């Protein structure tokens, strides 16, 4: 039990740091009008969870502790659907309806596609 808590905490800390790094990198390279950092981490997180899930389907003998570290800890802290919701709401409240709908559709549709692609890579 304590090992799992520590593993999830370590994974979460690394996921949060990675999310921060992606945000800093993307803000230096693209305009801030579109919430690109959140889109990047959500889509990348979807791809990674698809890959990891596929690996554990193919190799159930892989460590459950590693699964908790990566899927619950790292990806739980790395992906940002709460931020996604806030970004969408703020775009709508600022009268940017088309941009908000574009952002929502890209996040959900490409996120599903990325998850499928990650899972397909491991099958």
JSON list of N, CA and C in Angstrom, two decimals, residues 27-103:
[
{"chain": "A", "resi": 27, "resn": "UNK", "atom": "N", "xyz": [4.45, 28.09, -24.99]},
{"chain": "A", "resi": 27, "resn": "UNK", "atom": "CA", "xyz": [4.20, 29.53, -24.87]},
{"chain": "A", "resi": 27, "resn": "UNK", "atom": "C", "xyz": [5.32, 30.37, -25.47]},
{"chain": "A", "resi": 28, "resn": "UNK", "atom": "N", "xyz": [6.51, 29.82, -25.53]},
{"chain": "A", "resi": 28, "resn": "UNK", "atom": "CA", "xyz": [7.64, 30.53, -26.14]},
{"chain": "A", "resi": 28, "resn": "UNK", "atom": "C", "xyz": [7.60, 30.47, -27.67]},
{"chain": "A", "resi": 29, "resn": "UNK", "atom": "N", "xyz": [6.87, 29.50, -28.22]},
{"chain": "A", "resi": 29, "resn": "UNK", "atom": "CA", "xyz": [6.90, 29.28, -29.66]},
{"chain": "A", "resi": 29, "resn": "UNK", "atom": "C", "xyz": [5.60, 29.63, -30.40]},
{"chain": "A", "resi": 30, "resn": "UNK", "atom": "N", "xyz": [4.48, 29.78, -29.69]},
{"chain": "A", "resi": 30, "resn": "UNK", "atom": "CA", "xyz": [3.21, 30.06, -30.35]},
{"chain": "A", "resi": 30, "resn": "UNK", "atom": "C", "xyz": [2.47, 31.18, -29.64]},
{"chain": "A", "resi": 31, "resn": "UNK", "atom": "N", "xyz": [1.59, 31.84, -30.37]},
{"chain": "A", "resi": 31, "resn": "UNK", "atom": "CA", "xyz": [0.81, 32.92, -29.77]},
{"chain": "A", "resi": 31, "resn": "UNK", "atom": "C", "xyz": [-0.07, 32.40, -28.63]},
{"chain": "A", "resi": 32, "resn": "UNK", "atom": "N", "xyz": [-0.40, 33.29, -27.73]},
{"chain": "A", "resi": 32, "resn": "UNK", "atom": "CA", "xyz": [-1.16, 32.90, -26.55]},
{"chain": "A", "resi": 32, "resn": "UNK", "atom": "C", "xyz": [-2.68, 32.98, -26.74]},
{"chain": "A", "resi": 33, "resn": "UNK", "atom": "N", "xyz": [-3.15, 33.40, -27.90]},
{"chain": "A", "resi": 33, "resn": "UNK", "atom": "CA", "xyz": [-4.58, 33.56, -28.11]},
{"chain": "A", "resi": 33, "resn": "UNK", "atom": "C", "xyz": [-5.33, 32.23, -28.05]},
{"chain": "A", "resi": 34, "resn": "UNK", "atom": "N", "xyz": [-4.68, 31.15, -28.41]},
{"chain": "A", "resi": 34, "resn": "UNK", "atom": "CA", "xyz": [-5.28, 29.81, -28.41]},
{"chain": "A", "resi": 34, "resn": "UNK", "atom": "C", "xyz": [-4.62, 29.02, -27.29]},
{"chain": "A", "resi": 35, "resn": "UNK", "atom": "N", "xyz": [-5.39, 28.29, -26.47]},
{"chain": "A", "resi": 35, "resn": "UNK", "atom": "CA", "xyz": [-4.81, 27.54, -25.34]},
{"chain": "A", "resi": 35, "resn": "UNK", "atom": "C", "xyz": [-4.04, 26.30, -25.79]},
{"chain": "A", "resi": 36, "resn": "UNK", "atom": "N", "xyz": [-3.00, 26.51, -26.57]},
{"chain": "A", "resi": 36, "resn": "UNK", "atom": "CA", "xyz": [-2.22, 25.42, -27.14]},
{"chain": "A", "resi": 36, "resn": "UNK", "atom": "C", "xyz": [-1.54, 24.53, -26.10]},
{"chain": "A", "resi": 37, "resn": "UNK", "atom": "N", "xyz": [-0.99, 25.06, -25.01]},
{"chain": "A", "resi": 37, "resn": "UNK", "atom": "CA", "xyz": [-0.34, 24.16, -24.05]},
{"chain": "A", "resi": 37, "resn": "UNK", "atom": "C", "xyz": [-1.28, 23.08, -23.52]},
{"chain": "A", "resi": 38, "resn": "UNK", "atom": "N", "xyz": [-2.51, 23.45, -23.23]},
{"chain": "A", "resi": 38, "resn": "UNK", "atom": "CA", "xyz": [-3.48, 22.47, -22.74]},
{"chain": "A", "resi": 38, "resn": "UNK", "atom": "C", "xyz": [-3.82, 21.46, -23.82]},
{"chain": "A", "resi": 39, "resn": "UNK", "atom": "N", "xyz": [-3.99, 21.92, -25.05]},
{"chain": "A", "resi": 39, "resn": "UNK", "atom": "CA", "xyz": [-4.28, 21.02, -26.15]},
{"chain": "A", "resi": 39, "resn": "UNK", "atom": "C", "xyz": [-3.15, 20.03, -26.34]},
{"chain": "A", "resi": 40, "resn": "UNK", "atom": "N", "xyz": [-1.91, 20.49, -26.30]},
{"chain": "A", "resi": 40, "resn": "UNK", "atom": "CA", "xyz": [-0.75, 19.61, -26.49]},
{"chain": "A", "resi": 40, "resn": "UNK", "atom": "C", "xyz": [-0.71, 18.53, -25.41]},
{"chain": "A", "resi": 41, "resn": "UNK", "atom": "N", "xyz": [-0.82, 18.92, -24.14]},
{"chain": "A", "resi": 41, "resn": "UNK", "atom": "CA", "xyz": [-0.71, 17.91, -23.09]},
{"chain": "A", "resi": 41, "resn": "UNK", "atom": "C", "xyz": [-1.89, 16.96, -23.10]},
{"chain": "A", "resi": 42, "resn": "UNK", "atom": "N", "xyz": [-3.09, 17.44, -23.41]},
{"chain": "A", "resi": 42, "resn": "UNK", "atom": "CA", "xyz": [-4.23, 16.52, -23.47]},
{"chain": "A", "resi": 42, "resn": "UNK", "atom": "C", "xyz": [-4.08, 15.50, -24.59]},
{"chain": "A", "resi": 43, "resn": "UNK", "atom": "N", "xyz": [-3.67, 15.94, -25.77]},
{"chain": "A", "resi": 43, "resn": "UNK", "atom": "CA", "xyz": [-3.51, 15.02, -26.89]},
{"chain": "A", "resi": 43, "resn": "UNK", "atom": "C", "xyz": [-2.34, 14.06, -26.67]},
{"chain": "A", "resi": 44, "resn": "UNK", "atom": "N", "xyz": [-1.24, 14.58, -26.17]},
{"chain": "A", "resi": 44, "resn": "UNK", "atom": "CA", "xyz": [-0.09, 13.72, -25.87]},
{"chain": "A", "resi": 44, "resn": "UNK", "atom": "C", "xyz": [-0.45, 12.73, -24.76]},
{"chain": "A", "resi": 45, "resn": "UNK", "atom": "N", "xyz": [-1.18, 13.20, -23.75]},
{"chain": "A", "resi": 45, "resn": "UNK", "atom": "CA", "xyz": [-1.61, 12.31, -22.67]},
{"chain": "A", "resi": 45, "resn": "UNK", "atom": "C", "xyz": [-2.52, 11.20, -23.18]},
{"chain": "A", "resi": 46, "resn": "UNK", "atom": "N", "xyz": [-3.41, 11.53, -24.11]},
{"chain": "A", "resi": 46, "resn": "UNK", "atom": "CA", "xyz": [-4.28, 10.51, -24.71]},
{"chain": "A", "resi": 46, "resn": "UNK", "atom": "C", "xyz": [-3.46, 9.47, -25.47]},
{"chain": "A", "resi": 47, "resn": "UNK", "atom": "N", "xyz": [-2.48, 9.93, -26.24]},
{"chain": "A", "resi": 47, "resn": "UNK", "atom": "CA", "xyz": [-1.62, 9.00, -26.96]},
{"chain": "A", "resi": 47, "resn": "UNK", "atom": "C", "xyz": [-0.87, 8.09, -25.99]},
{"chain": "A", "resi": 48, "resn": "UNK", "atom": "N", "xyz": [-0.29, 8.68, -24.95]},
{"chain": "A", "resi": 48, "resn": "UNK", "atom": "CA", "xyz": [0.49, 7.90, -23.98]},
{"chain": "A", "resi": 48, "resn": "UNK", "atom": "C", "xyz": [-0.37, 6.90, -23.21]},
{"chain": "A", "resi": 49, "resn": "UNK", "atom": "N", "xyz": [-1.59, 7.29, -22.84]},
{"chain": "A", "resi": 49, "resn": "UNK", "atom": "CA", "xyz": [-2.42, 6.34, -22.10]},
{"chain": "A", "resi": 49, "resn": "UNK", "atom": "C", "xyz": [-2.86, 5.19, -23.00]},
{"chain": "A", "resi": 50, "resn": "UNK", "atom": "N", "xyz": [-3.04, 5.48, -24.29]},
{"chain": "A", "resi": 50, "resn": "UNK", "atom": "CA", "xyz": [-3.36, 4.40, -25.24]},
{"chain": "A", "resi": 50, "resn": "UNK", "atom": "C", "xyz": [-2.20, 3.43, -25.37]},
{"chain": "A", "resi": 51, "resn": "UNK", "atom": "N", "xyz": [-0.99, 3.95, -25.46]},
{"chain": "A", "resi": 51, "resn": "UNK", "atom": "CA", "xyz": [0.19, 3.10, -25.56]},
{"chain": "A", "resi": 51, "resn": "UNK", "atom": "C", "xyz": [0.36, 2.26, -24.29]},
{"chain": "A", "resi": 52, "resn": "UNK", "atom": "N", "xyz": [0.27, 2.91, -23.14]},
{"chain": "A", "resi": 52, "resn": "UNK", "atom": "CA", "xyz": [0.46, 2.19, -21.87]},
{"chain": "A", "resi": 52, "resn": "UNK", "atom": "C", "xyz": [-0.62, 1.13, -21.66]},
{"chain": "A", "resi": 53, "resn": "UNK", "atom": "N", "xyz": [-1.86, 1.48, -21.93]},
{"chain": "A", "resi": 53, "resn": "UNK", "atom": "CA", "xyz": [-2.94, 0.52, -21.78]},
{"chain": "A", "resi": 53, "resn": "UNK", "atom": "C", "xyz": [-2.73, -0.68, -22.70]},
{"chain": "A", "resi": 54, "resn": "UNK", "atom": "N", "xyz": [-2.32, -0.40, -23.93]},
{"chain": "A", "resi": 54, "resn": "UNK", "atom": "CA", "xyz": [-2.03, -1.48, -24.87]},
{"chain": "A", "resi": 54, "resn": "UNK", "atom": "C", "xyz": [-0.90, -2.37, -24.40]},
{"chain": "A", "resi": 55, "resn": "UNK", "atom": "N", "xyz": [0.13, -1.76, -23.82]},
{"chain": "A", "resi": 55, "resn": "UNK", "atom": "CA", "xyz": [1.25, -2.56, -23.29]},
{"chain": "A", "resi": 55, "resn": "UNK", "atom": "C", "xyz": [0.78, -3.50, -22.19]},
{"chain": "A", "resi": 56, "resn": "UNK", "atom": "N", "xyz": [-0.05, -3.01, -21.28]},
{"chain": "A", "resi": 56, "resn": "UNK", "atom": "CA", "xyz": [-0.52, -3.86, -20.19]},
{"chain": "A", "resi": 56, "resn": "UNK", "atom": "C", "xyz": [-1.52, -4.90, -20.67]},
{"chain": "A", "resi": 57, "resn": "UNK", "atom": "N", "xyz": [-2.24, -4.63, -21.74]},
{"chain": "A", "resi": 57, "resn": "UNK", "atom": "CA", "xyz": [-3.11, -5.67, -22.31]},
{"chain": "A", "resi": 57, "resn": "UNK", "atom": "C", "xyz": [-2.27, -6.80, -22.91]},
{"chain": "A", "resi": 58, "resn": "UNK", "atom": "N", "xyz": [-1.19, -6.42, -23.58]},
{"chain": "A", "resi": 58, "resn": "UNK", "atom": "CA", "xyz": [-0.33, -7.41, -24.23]},
{"chain": "A", "resi": 58, "resn": "UNK", "atom": "C", "xyz": [0.58, -8.13, -23.23]},
{"chain": "A", "resi": 59, "resn": "UNK", "atom": "N", "xyz": [0.97, -7.44, -22.16]},
{"chain": "A", "resi": 59, "resn": "UNK", "atom": "CA", "xyz": [1.93, -7.99, -21.20]},
{"chain": "A", "resi": 59, "resn": "UNK", "atom": "C", "xyz": [1.41, -7.80, -19.77]},
{"chain": "A", "resi": 60, "resn": "UNK", "atom": "N", "xyz": [0.41, -8.59, -19.38]},
{"chain": "A", "resi": 60, "resn": "UNK", "atom": "CA", "xyz": [-0.19, -8.40, -18.06]},
{"chain": "A", "resi": 60, "resn": "UNK", "atom": "C", "xyz": [0.79, -8.67, -16.90]},
{"chain": "A", "resi": 61, "resn": "UNK", "atom": "N", "xyz": [1.90, -9.30, -17.21]},
{"chain": "A", "resi": 61, "resn": "UNK", "atom": "CA", "xyz": [2.90, -9.56, -16.17]},
{"chain": "A", "resi": 61, "resn": "UNK", "atom": "C", "xyz": [3.71, -8.32, -15.80]},
{"chain": "A", "resi": 62, "resn": "UNK", "atom": "N", "xyz": [3.56, -7.24, -16.57]},
{"chain": "A", "resi": 62, "resn": "UNK", "atom": "CA", "xyz": [4.26, -6.00, -16.23]},
{"chain": "A", "resi": 62, "resn": "UNK", "atom": "C", "xyz": [3.81, -5.52, -14.86]},
{"chain": "A", "resi": 63, "resn": "UNK", "atom": "N", "xyz": [4.69, -4.87, -14.18]},
{"chain": "A", "resi": 63, "resn": "UNK", "atom": "CA", "xyz": [4.48, -4.44, -12.80]},
{"chain": "A", "resi": 63, "resn": "UNK", "atom": "C", "xyz": [3.22, -3.58, -12.62]},
{"chain": "A", "resi": 64, "resn": "UNK", "atom": "N", "xyz": [2.32, -4.01, -11.72]},
{"chain": "A", "resi": 64, "resn": "UNK", "atom": "CA", "xyz": [1.17, -3.17, -11.40]},
{"chain": "A", "resi": 64, "resn": "UNK", "atom": "C", "xyz": [1.60, -1.85, -10.75]},
{"chain": "A", "resi": 65, "resn": "UNK", "atom": "N", "xyz": [2.72, -1.87, -10.04]},
{"chain": "A", "resi": 65, "resn": "UNK", "atom": "CA", "xyz": [3.23, -0.65, -9.42]},
{"chain": "A", "resi": 65, "resn": "UNK", "atom": "C", "xyz": [3.66, 0.35, -10.49]},
{"chain": "A", "resi": 66, "resn": "UNK", "atom": "N", "xyz": [4.30, -0.14, -11.55]},
{"chain": "A", "resi": 66, "resn": "UNK", "atom": "CA", "xyz": [4.69, 0.73, -12.66]},
{"chain": "A", "resi": 66, "resn": "UNK", "atom": "C", "xyz": [3.45, 1.29, -13.35]},
{"chain": "A", "resi": 67, "resn": "UNK", "atom": "N", "xyz": [2.44, 0.46, -13.48]},
{"chain": "A", "resi": 67, "resn": "UNK", "atom": "CA", "xyz": [1.18, 0.93, -14.09]},
{"chain": "A", "resi": 67, "resn": "UNK", "atom": "C", "xyz": [0.60, 2.08, -13.27]},
{"chain": "A", "resi": 68, "resn": "UNK", "atom": "N", "xyz": [0.55, 1.93, -11.96]},
{"chain": "A", "resi": 68, "resn": "UNK", "atom": "CA", "xyz": [0.03, 2.98, -11.09]},
{"chain": "A", "resi": 68, "resn": "UNK", "atom": "C", "xyz": [0.88, 4.25, -11.20]},
{"chain": "A", "resi": 69, "resn": "UNK", "atom": "N", "xyz": [2.19, 4.07, -11.24]},
{"chain": "A", "resi": 69, "resn": "UNK", "atom": "CA", "xyz": [3.10, 5.21, -11.34]},
{"chain": "A", "resi": 69, "resn": "UNK", "atom": "C", "xyz": [2.85, 6.00, -12.62]},
{"chain": "A", "resi": 70, "resn": "UNK", "atom": "N", "xyz": [2.76, 5.30, -13.73]},
{"chain": "A", "resi": 70, "resn": "UNK", "atom": "CA", "xyz": [2.64, 5.96, -15.03]},
{"chain": "A", "resi": 70, "resn": "UNK", "atom": "C", "xyz": [1.22, 6.42, -15.35]},
{"chain": "A", "resi": 71, "resn": "UNK", "atom": "N", "xyz": [0.26, 5.54, -15.18]},
{"chain": "A", "resi": 71, "resn": "UNK", "atom": "CA", "xyz": [-1.10, 5.87, -15.61]},
{"chain": "A", "resi": 71, "resn": "UNK", "atom": "C", "xyz": [-1.85, 6.73, -14.60]},
{"chain": "A", "resi": 72, "resn": "UNK", "atom": "N", "xyz": [-1.73, 6.42, -13.33]},
{"chain": "A", "resi": 72, "resn": "UNK", "atom": "CA", "xyz": [-2.45, 7.20, -12.32]},
{"chain": "A", "resi": 72, "resn": "UNK", "atom": "C", "xyz": [-1.65, 8.44, -11.94]},
{"chain": "A", "resi": 73, "resn": "UNK", "atom": "N", "xyz": [-0.38, 8.24, -11.61]},
{"chain": "A", "resi": 73, "resn": "UNK", "atom": "CA", "xyz": [0.45, 9.35, -11.15]},
{"chain": "A", "resi": 73, "resn": "UNK", "atom": "C", "xyz": [0.85, 10.30, -12.27]},
{"chain": "A", "resi": 74, "resn": "UNK", "atom": "N", "xyz": [1.68, 9.80, -13.19]},
{"chain": "A", "resi": 74, "resn": "UNK", "atom": "CA", "xyz": [2.23, 10.68, -14.23]},
{"chain": "A", "resi": 74, "resn": "UNK", "atom": "C", "xyz": [1.14, 11.27, -15.12]},
{"chain": "A", "resi": 75, "resn": "UNK", "atom": "N", "xyz": [0.32, 10.41, -15.73]},
{"chain": "A", "resi": 75, "resn": "UNK", "atom": "CA", "xyz": [-0.69, 10.92, -16.66]},
{"chain": "A", "resi": 75, "resn": "UNK", "atom": "C", "xyz": [-1.81, 11.66, -15.95]},
{"chain": "A", "resi": 76, "resn": "UNK", "atom": "N", "xyz": [-2.10, 11.27, -14.70]},
{"chain": "A", "resi": 76, "resn": "UNK", "atom": "CA", "xyz": [-3.10, 12.00, -13.94]},
{"chain": "A", "resi": 76, "resn": "UNK", "atom": "C", "xyz": [-2.70, 13.44, -13.68]},
{"chain": "A", "resi": 77, "resn": "UNK", "atom": "N", "xyz": [-1.42, 13.66, -13.48]},
{"chain": "A", "resi": 77, "resn": "UNK", "atom": "CA", "xyz": [-0.93, 15.02, -13.26]},
{"chain": "A", "resi": 77, "resn": "UNK", "atom": "C", "xyz": [-0.62, 15.74, -14.57]},
{"chain": "A", "resi": 78, "resn": "UNK", "atom": "N", "xyz": [-0.28, 14.98, -15.59]},
{"chain": "A", "resi": 78, "resn": "UNK", "atom": "CA", "xyz": [0.14, 15.57, -16.86]},
{"chain": "A", "resi": 78, "resn": "UNK", "atom": "C", "xyz": [-1.03, 16.10, -17.67]},
{"chain": "A", "resi": 79, "resn": "UNK", "atom": "N", "xyz": [-2.11, 15.34, -17.77]},
{"chain": "A", "resi": 79, "resn": "UNK", "atom": "CA", "xyz": [-3.25, 15.78, -18.57]},
{"chain": "A", "resi": 79, "resn": "UNK", "atom": "C", "xyz": [-4.08, 16.78, -17.78]},
{"chain": "A", "resi": 80, "resn": "UNK", "atom": "N", "xyz": [-4.82, 17.59, -18.48]},
{"chain": "A", "resi": 80, "resn": "UNK", "atom": "CA", "xyz": [-5.42, 18.76, -17.84]},
{"chain": "A", "resi": 80, "resn": "UNK", "atom": "C", "xyz": [-6.84, 19.03, -18.32]},
{"chain": "A", "resi": 81, "resn": "UNK", "atom": "N", "xyz": [-7.71, 18.07, -18.14]},
{"chain": "A", "resi": 81, "resn": "UNK", "atom": "CA", "xyz": [-9.07, 18.32, -18.62]},
{"chain": "A", "resi": 81, "resn": "UNK", "atom": "C", "xyz": [-9.81, 19.34, -17.77]},
{"chain": "A", "resi": 82, "resn": "UNK", "atom": "N", "xyz": [-9.39, 19.53, -16.53]},
{"chain": "A", "resi": 82, "resn": "UNK", "atom": "CA", "xyz": [-10.02, 20.61, -15.78]},
{"chain": "A", "resi": 82, "resn": "UNK", "atom": "C", "xyz": [-9.60, 21.96, -16.36]},
{"chain": "A", "resi": 83, "resn": "UNK", "atom": "N", "xyz": [-8.36, 22.08, -16.74]},
{"chain": "A", "resi": 83, "resn": "UNK", "atom": "CA", "xyz": [-7.89, 23.30, -17.39]},
{"chain": "A", "resi": 83, "resn": "UNK", "atom": "C", "xyz": [-8.56, 23.45, -18.75]},
{"chain": "A", "resi": 84, "resn": "UNK", "atom": "N", "xyz": [-8.75, 22.35, -19.44]},
{"chain": "A", "resi": 84, "resn": "UNK", "atom": "CA", "xyz": [-9.44, 22.35, -20.72]},
{"chain": "A", "resi": 84, "resn": "UNK", "atom": "C", "xyz": [-10.83, 22.97, -20.56]},
{"chain": "A", "resi": 85, "resn": "UNK", "atom": "N", "xyz": [-11.54, 22.56, -19.54]},
{"chain": "A", "resi": 85, "resn": "UNK", "atom": "CA", "xyz": [-12.89, 23.08, -19.32]},
{"chain": "A", "resi": 85, "resn": "UNK", "atom": "C", "xyz": [-12.86, 24.58, -19.03]},
{"chain": "A", "resi": 86, "resn": "UNK", "atom": "N", "xyz": [-11.92, 24.99, -18.20]},
{"chain": "A", "resi": 86, "resn": "UNK", "atom": "CA", "xyz": [-11.81, 26.41, -17.88]},
{"chain": "A", "resi": 86, "resn": "UNK", "atom": "C", "xyz": [-11.42, 27.23, -19.11]},
{"chain": "A", "resi": 87, "resn": "UNK", "atom": "N", "xyz": [-10.46, 26.73, -19.89]},
{"chain": "A", "resi": 87, "resn": "UNK", "atom": "CA", "xyz": [-10.06, 27.43, -21.12]},
{"chain": "A", "resi": 87, "resn": "UNK", "atom": "C", "xyz": [-11.25, 27.59, -22.06]},
{"chain": "A", "resi": 88, "resn": "UNK", "atom": "N", "xyz": [-12.04, 26.51, -22.20]},
{"chain": "A", "resi": 88, "resn": "UNK", "atom": "CA", "xyz": [-13.21, 26.55, -23.09]},
{"chain": "A", "resi": 88, "resn": "UNK", "atom": "C", "xyz": [-14.22, 27.58, -22.61]},
{"chain": "A", "resi": 89, "resn": "UNK", "atom": "N", "xyz": [-14.49, 27.56, -21.31]},
{"chain": "A", "resi": 89, "resn": "UNK", "atom": "CA", "xyz": [-15.44, 28.50, -20.73]},
{"chain": "A", "resi": 89, "resn": "UNK", "atom": "C", "xyz": [-14.96, 29.94, -20.90]},
{"chain": "A", "resi": 90, "resn": "UNK", "atom": "N", "xyz": [-13.69, 30.17, -20.68]},
{"chain": "A", "resi": 90, "resn": "UNK", "atom": "CA", "xyz": [-13.16, 31.52, -20.80]},
{"chain": "A", "resi": 90, "resn": "UNK", "atom": "C", "xyz": [-13.24, 32.03, -22.24]},
{"chain": "A", "resi": 91, "resn": "UNK", "atom": "N", "xyz": [-12.97, 31.15, -23.20]},
{"chain": "A", "resi": 91, "resn": "UNK", "atom": "CA", "xyz": [-13.11, 31.55, -24.61]},
{"chain": "A", "resi": 91, "resn": "UNK", "atom": "C", "xyz": [-14.57, 31.92, -24.90]},
{"chain": "A", "resi": 92, "resn": "UNK", "atom": "N", "xyz": [-15.51, 31.11, -24.41]},
{"chain": "A", "resi": 92, "resn": "UNK", "atom": "CA", "xyz": [-16.92, 31.39, -24.61]},
{"chain": "A", "resi": 92, "resn": "UNK", "atom": "C", "xyz": [-17.33, 32.70, -23.95]},
{"chain": "A", "resi": 93, "resn": "UNK", "atom": "N", "xyz": [-16.87, 32.90, -22.72]},
{"chain": "A", "resi": 93, "resn": "UNK", "atom": "CA", "xyz": [-17.21, 34.13, -22.00]},
{"chain": "A", "resi": 93, "resn": "UNK", "atom": "C", "xyz": [-16.63, 35.38, -22.66]},
{"chain": "A", "resi": 94, "resn": "UNK", "atom": "N", "xyz": [-15.51, 35.21, -23.37]},
{"chain": "A", "resi": 94, "resn": "UNK", "atom": "CA", "xyz": [-14.86, 36.33, -24.07]},
{"chain": "A", "resi": 94, "resn": "UNK", "atom": "C", "xyz": [-15.43, 36.55, -25.47]},
{"chain": "A", "resi": 95, "resn": "UNK", "atom": "N", "xyz": [-16.50, 35.84, -25.79]},
{"chain": "A", "resi": 95, "resn": "UNK", "atom": "CA", "xyz": [-17.14, 36.02, -27.08]},
{"chain": "A", "resi": 95, "resn": "UNK", "atom": "C", "xyz": [-16.43, 35.33, -28.23]},
{"chain": "A", "resi": 96, "resn": "UNK", "atom": "N", "xyz": [-15.53, 34.41, -27.91]},
{"chain": "A", "resi": 96, "resn": "UNK", "atom": "CA", "xyz": [-14.77, 33.68, -28.94]},
{"chain": "A", "resi": 96, "resn": "UNK", "atom": "C", "xyz": [-15.41, 32.31, -29.19]},
{"chain": "A", "resi": 97, "resn": "UNK", "atom": "N", "xyz": [-16.69, 32.33, -29.58]},
{"chain": "A", "resi": 97, "resn": "UNK", "atom": "CA", "xyz": [-17.45, 31.09, -29.75]},
{"chain": "A", "resi": 97, "resn": "UNK", "atom": "C", "xyz": [-16.86, 30.13, -30.76]},
{"chain": "A", "resi": 98, "resn": "UNK", "atom": "N", "xyz": [-16.46, 30.64, -31.91]},
{"chain": "A", "resi": 98, "resn": "UNK", "atom": "CA", "xyz": [-15.90, 29.79, -32.96]},
{"chain": "A", "resi": 98, "resn": "UNK", "atom": "C", "xyz": [-14.58, 29.18, -32.49]},
{"chain": "A", "resi": 99, "resn": "UNK", "atom": "N", "xyz": [-13.74, 29.98, -31.87]},
{"chain": "A", "resi": 99, "resn": "UNK", "atom": "CA", "xyz": [-12.47, 29.49, -31.35]},
{"chain": "A", "resi": 99, "resn": "UNK", "atom": "C", "xyz": [-12.71, 28.45, -30.24]},
{"chain": "A", "resi": 100, "resn": "UNK", "atom": "N", "xyz": [-13.69, 28.68, -29.39]},
{"chain": "A", "resi": 100, "resn": "UNK", "atom": "CA", "xyz": [-14.02, 27.74, -28.33]},
{"chain": "A", "resi": 100, "resn": "UNK", "atom": "C", "xyz": [-14.48, 26.40, -28.90]},
{"chain": "A", "resi": 101, "resn": "UNK", "atom": "N", "xyz": [-15.39, 26.44, -29.86]},
{"chain": "A", "resi": 101, "resn": "UNK", "atom": "CA", "xyz": [-15.90, 25.20, -30.47]},
{"chain": "A", "resi": 101, "resn": "UNK", "atom": "C", "xyz": [-14.77, 24.47, -31.20]},
{"chain": "A", "resi": 102, "resn": "UNK", "atom": "N", "xyz": [-13.92, 25.21, -31.89]},
{"chain": "A", "resi": 102, "resn": "UNK", "atom": "CA", "xyz": [-12.76, 24.61, -32.56]},
{"chain": "A", "resi": 102, "resn": "UNK", "atom": "C", "xyz": [-11.87, 23.91, -31.55]},
{"chain": "A", "resi": 103, "resn": "UNK", "atom": "N", "xyz": [-11.58, 24.57, -30.47]},
{"chain": "A", "resi": 103, "resn": "UNK", "atom": "CA", "xyz": [-10.73, 24.02, -29.42]},
{"chain": "A", "resi": 103, "resn": "UNK", "atom": "C", "xyz": [-11.35, 22.76, -28.81]}
]
